[in-house]
Amino acid sequence: MVTNTSGKKKTAIARATVKEGEGRVRINSKPVELVEPEISRLKMLEPFRIVDDVRDDVDVDVEVSGGGITGQADAVRTAIARGLVQHSGDAELRDAYMEFDRSLLVNDVRQSEPKKWGGPGARARYQKSYR
């Protein structure tokens, strides 16, 4: 069975494909072990560290674009966690992720503030001239 999921953080979008396999995790067609910096790699692999026995029988391919290093890492971890939950159909796995960190399964909910009158943006105001 093949499962497709996605994760978002700010402007970064990650699309993950989870299928039966031997435990390979690839980020943009590269093994996750080659991802630098190490903090990002650890963040991406968090869904596997919470529940140990999941990684050995699935392959995960992730395509990520947009945003910066940290935003992409957060998007990837959300996409992987959602994929594993959907692939296994396990309510206990979902509860374990929710208890550890809600952002593993829920996208970044921030939205841009609406523009208001008196300026070019939401908070910025037009300059005042004294002469």
mmCIF file of C-alpha atoms in Angstrom:
data_model
loop_
_atom_site.group_PDB
_atom_site.id
_atom_site.type_symbol
_atom_site.label_atom_id
_atom_site.label_comp_id
_atom_site.label_asym_id
_atom_site.label_seq_id
_atom_site.Cartn_x
_atom_site.Cartn_y
_atom_site.Cartn_z
ATOM 1 C CA MET A 1 0.000 0.000 0.000
ATOM 2 C CA VAL A 2 1.292 3.469 -0.926
ATOM 3 C CA THR A 3 0.355 6.545 1.096
ATOM 4 C CA ASN A 4 0.846 10.156 -0.011
ATOM 5 C CA THR A 5 0.794 12.960 2.556
ATOM 6 C CA SER A 6 2.014 16.528 2.887
ATOM 7 C CA GLY A 7 3.248 18.868 5.572
ATOM 8 C CA LYS A 8 3.653 22.642 5.706
ATOM 9 C CA LYS A 9 5.575 25.137 7.794
ATOM 10 C CA LYS A 10 5.538 28.798 6.781
ATOM 11 C CA THR A 11 6.374 28.692 3.039
ATOM 12 C CA ALA A 12 7.982 25.218 3.046
ATOM 13 C CA ILE A 13 5.920 22.357 1.606
ATOM 14 C CA ALA A 14 6.889 18.682 1.909
ATOM 15 C CA ARG A 15 5.219 15.804 0.072
ATOM 16 C CA ALA A 16 5.896 12.329 1.475
ATOM 17 C CA THR A 17 5.281 8.896 -0.052
ATOM 18 C CA VAL A 18 5.223 5.993 2.415
ATOM 19 C CA LYS A 19 5.341 2.412 1.111
ATOM 20 C CA GLU A 20 6.432 -1.069 2.218
ATOM 21 C CA GLY A 21 10.210 -1.437 2.270
ATOM 22 C CA GLU A 22 13.420 -1.849 4.270
ATOM 23 C CA GLY A 23 13.598 1.404 6.217
ATOM 24 C CA ARG A 24 15.028 3.814 3.625
ATOM 25 C CA VAL A 25 14.288 7.504 4.121
ATOM 26 C CA ARG A 26 15.092 9.865 1.236
ATOM 27 C CA ILE A 27 14.791 13.645 1.215
ATOM 28 C CA ASN A 28 14.794 15.121 -2.322
ATOM 29 C CA SER A 29 16.204 11.798 -3.644
ATOM 30 C CA LYS A 30 19.131 11.801 -1.168
ATOM 31 C CA PRO A 31 19.471 9.539 1.890
ATOM 32 C CA VAL A 32 18.445 11.366 5.055
ATOM 33 C CA GLU A 33 21.900 10.617 6.529
ATOM 34 C CA LEU A 34 23.396 13.189 4.103
ATOM 35 C CA VAL A 35 21.130 16.043 5.261
ATOM 36 C CA GLU A 36 23.034 18.911 6.876
ATOM 37 C CA PRO A 37 22.918 20.495 9.430
ATOM 38 C CA GLU A 38 22.563 17.681 11.938
ATOM 39 C CA ILE A 39 19.827 19.493 13.898
ATOM 40 C CA SER A 40 17.603 19.422 10.805
ATOM 41 C CA ARG A 41 18.299 15.714 10.288
ATOM 42 C CA LEU A 42 17.375 14.925 13.887
ATOM 43 C CA LYS A 43 14.188 16.964 13.562
ATOM 44 C CA MET A 44 13.239 15.126 10.340
ATOM 45 C CA LEU A 45 13.744 11.727 12.009
ATOM 46 C CA GLU A 46 11.738 12.586 15.153
ATOM 47 C CA PRO A 47 8.636 10.591 14.069
ATOM 48 C CA PHE A 48 10.793 7.431 13.981
ATOM 49 C CA ARG A 49 12.446 8.125 17.349
ATOM 50 C CA ILE A 50 9.113 8.410 19.202
ATOM 51 C CA VAL A 51 8.004 4.937 18.091
ATOM 52 C CA ASP A 52 11.043 2.744 17.369
ATOM 53 C CA ASP A 53 9.656 -0.286 15.518
ATOM 54 C CA VAL A 54 8.025 1.665 12.660
ATOM 55 C CA ARG A 55 11.038 2.493 10.470
ATOM 56 C CA ASP A 56 12.200 -1.038 9.621
ATOM 57 C CA ASP A 57 9.282 -2.009 7.362
ATOM 58 C CA VAL A 58 8.588 1.213 5.403
ATOM 59 C CA ASP A 59 10.362 3.329 2.784
ATOM 60 C CA VAL A 60 9.735 7.076 2.863
ATOM 61 C CA ASP A 61 10.418 9.402 -0.082
ATOM 62 C CA VAL A 62 10.008 13.125 0.606
ATOM 63 C CA GLU A 63 10.113 16.039 -1.835
ATOM 64 C CA VAL A 64 10.447 19.383 -0.075
ATOM 65 C CA SER A 65 10.607 22.899 -1.509
ATOM 66 C CA GLY A 66 10.314 26.494 -0.376
ATOM 67 C CA GLY A 67 11.228 28.154 2.872
ATOM 68 C CA GLY A 68 14.484 27.803 4.770
ATOM 69 C CA ILE A 69 16.350 24.958 6.425
ATOM 70 C CA THR A 70 14.348 24.865 9.655
ATOM 71 C CA GLY A 71 10.977 25.366 7.954
ATOM 72 C CA GLN A 72 11.735 22.521 5.561
ATOM 73 C CA ALA A 73 12.763 20.256 8.447
ATOM 74 C CA ASP A 74 9.470 20.976 10.248
ATOM 75 C CA ALA A 75 7.471 20.375 7.057
ATOM 76 C CA VAL A 76 9.275 17.061 6.463
ATOM 77 C CA ARG A 77 8.649 15.798 10.008
ATOM 78 C CA THR A 78 4.942 16.632 9.700
ATOM 79 C CA ALA A 79 4.689 14.882 6.321
ATOM 80 C CA ILE A 80 6.504 11.758 7.602
ATOM 81 C CA ALA A 81 4.458 11.521 10.799
ATOM 82 C CA ARG A 82 1.175 11.916 8.914
ATOM 83 C CA GLY A 83 2.278 9.327 6.366
ATOM 84 C CA LEU A 84 3.188 6.788 9.032
ATOM 85 C CA VAL A 85 -0.121 7.267 10.855
ATOM 86 C CA GLN A 86 -2.115 6.994 7.635
ATOM 87 C CA HIS A 87 -0.088 4.009 6.378
ATOM 88 C CA SER A 88 -0.413 2.032 9.610
ATOM 89 C CA GLY A 89 -3.940 3.163 10.488
ATOM 90 C CA ASP A 90 -2.893 2.920 14.137
ATOM 91 C CA ALA A 91 -4.769 5.127 16.617
ATOM 92 C CA GLU A 92 -2.147 4.522 19.320
ATOM 93 C CA LEU A 93 0.600 5.852 17.029
ATOM 94 C CA ARG A 94 -1.488 8.951 16.338
ATOM 95 C CA ASP A 95 -2.072 9.478 20.073
ATOM 96 C CA ALA A 96 1.650 9.047 20.807
ATOM 97 C CA TYR A 97 2.502 11.736 18.247
ATOM 98 C CA MET A 98 -0.189 14.093 19.559
ATOM 99 C CA GLU A 99 1.004 13.635 23.126
ATOM 100 C CA PHE A 100 4.645 14.309 22.153
ATOM 101 C CA ASP A 101 4.006 17.342 19.922
ATOM 102 C CA ARG A 102 0.812 18.410 18.170
ATOM 103 C CA SER A 103 2.760 20.007 15.280
ATOM 104 C CA LEU A 104 3.817 16.508 14.167
ATOM 105 C CA LEU A 105 0.329 16.002 12.744
ATOM 106 C CA VAL A 106 -1.035 19.555 12.376
ATOM 107 C CA ASN A 107 0.233 22.057 9.805
ATOM 108 C CA ASP A 108 1.429 25.524 10.744
ATOM 109 C CA VAL A 109 -1.813 27.486 11.264
ATOM 110 C CA ARG A 110 -0.388 31.013 11.016
ATOM 111 C CA GLN A 111 -1.920 33.258 8.366
ATOM 112 C CA SER A 112 -0.925 36.669 7.087
ATOM 113 C CA GLU A 113 -2.670 39.600 8.703
ATOM 114 C CA PRO A 114 -5.125 41.493 6.482
ATOM 115 C CA LYS A 115 -4.103 44.886 5.124
ATOM 116 C CA LYS A 116 -5.600 47.923 6.804
ATOM 117 C CA TRP A 117 -6.170 51.503 5.665
ATOM 118 C CA GLY A 118 -3.516 54.205 6.110
ATOM 119 C CA GLY A 119 -0.538 52.268 4.857
ATOM 120 C CA PRO A 120 0.886 49.851 2.295
ATOM 121 C CA GLY A 121 0.519 46.764 4.512
ATOM 122 C CA ALA A 122 -0.993 45.334 7.681
ATOM 123 C CA ARG A 123 1.211 47.291 10.119
ATOM 124 C CA ALA A 124 3.341 49.672 8.005
ATOM 125 C CA ARG A 125 2.113 53.259 7.653
ATOM 126 C CA TYR A 126 2.715 55.878 4.991
ATOM 127 C CA GLN A 127 5.507 58.317 5.877
ATOM 128 C CA LYS A 128 4.564 61.710 7.233
ATOM 129 C CA SER A 129 6.056 64.804 5.622
ATOM 130 C CA TYR A 130 6.662 67.959 7.683
ATOM 131 C CA ARG A 131 7.896 70.123 4.772
#
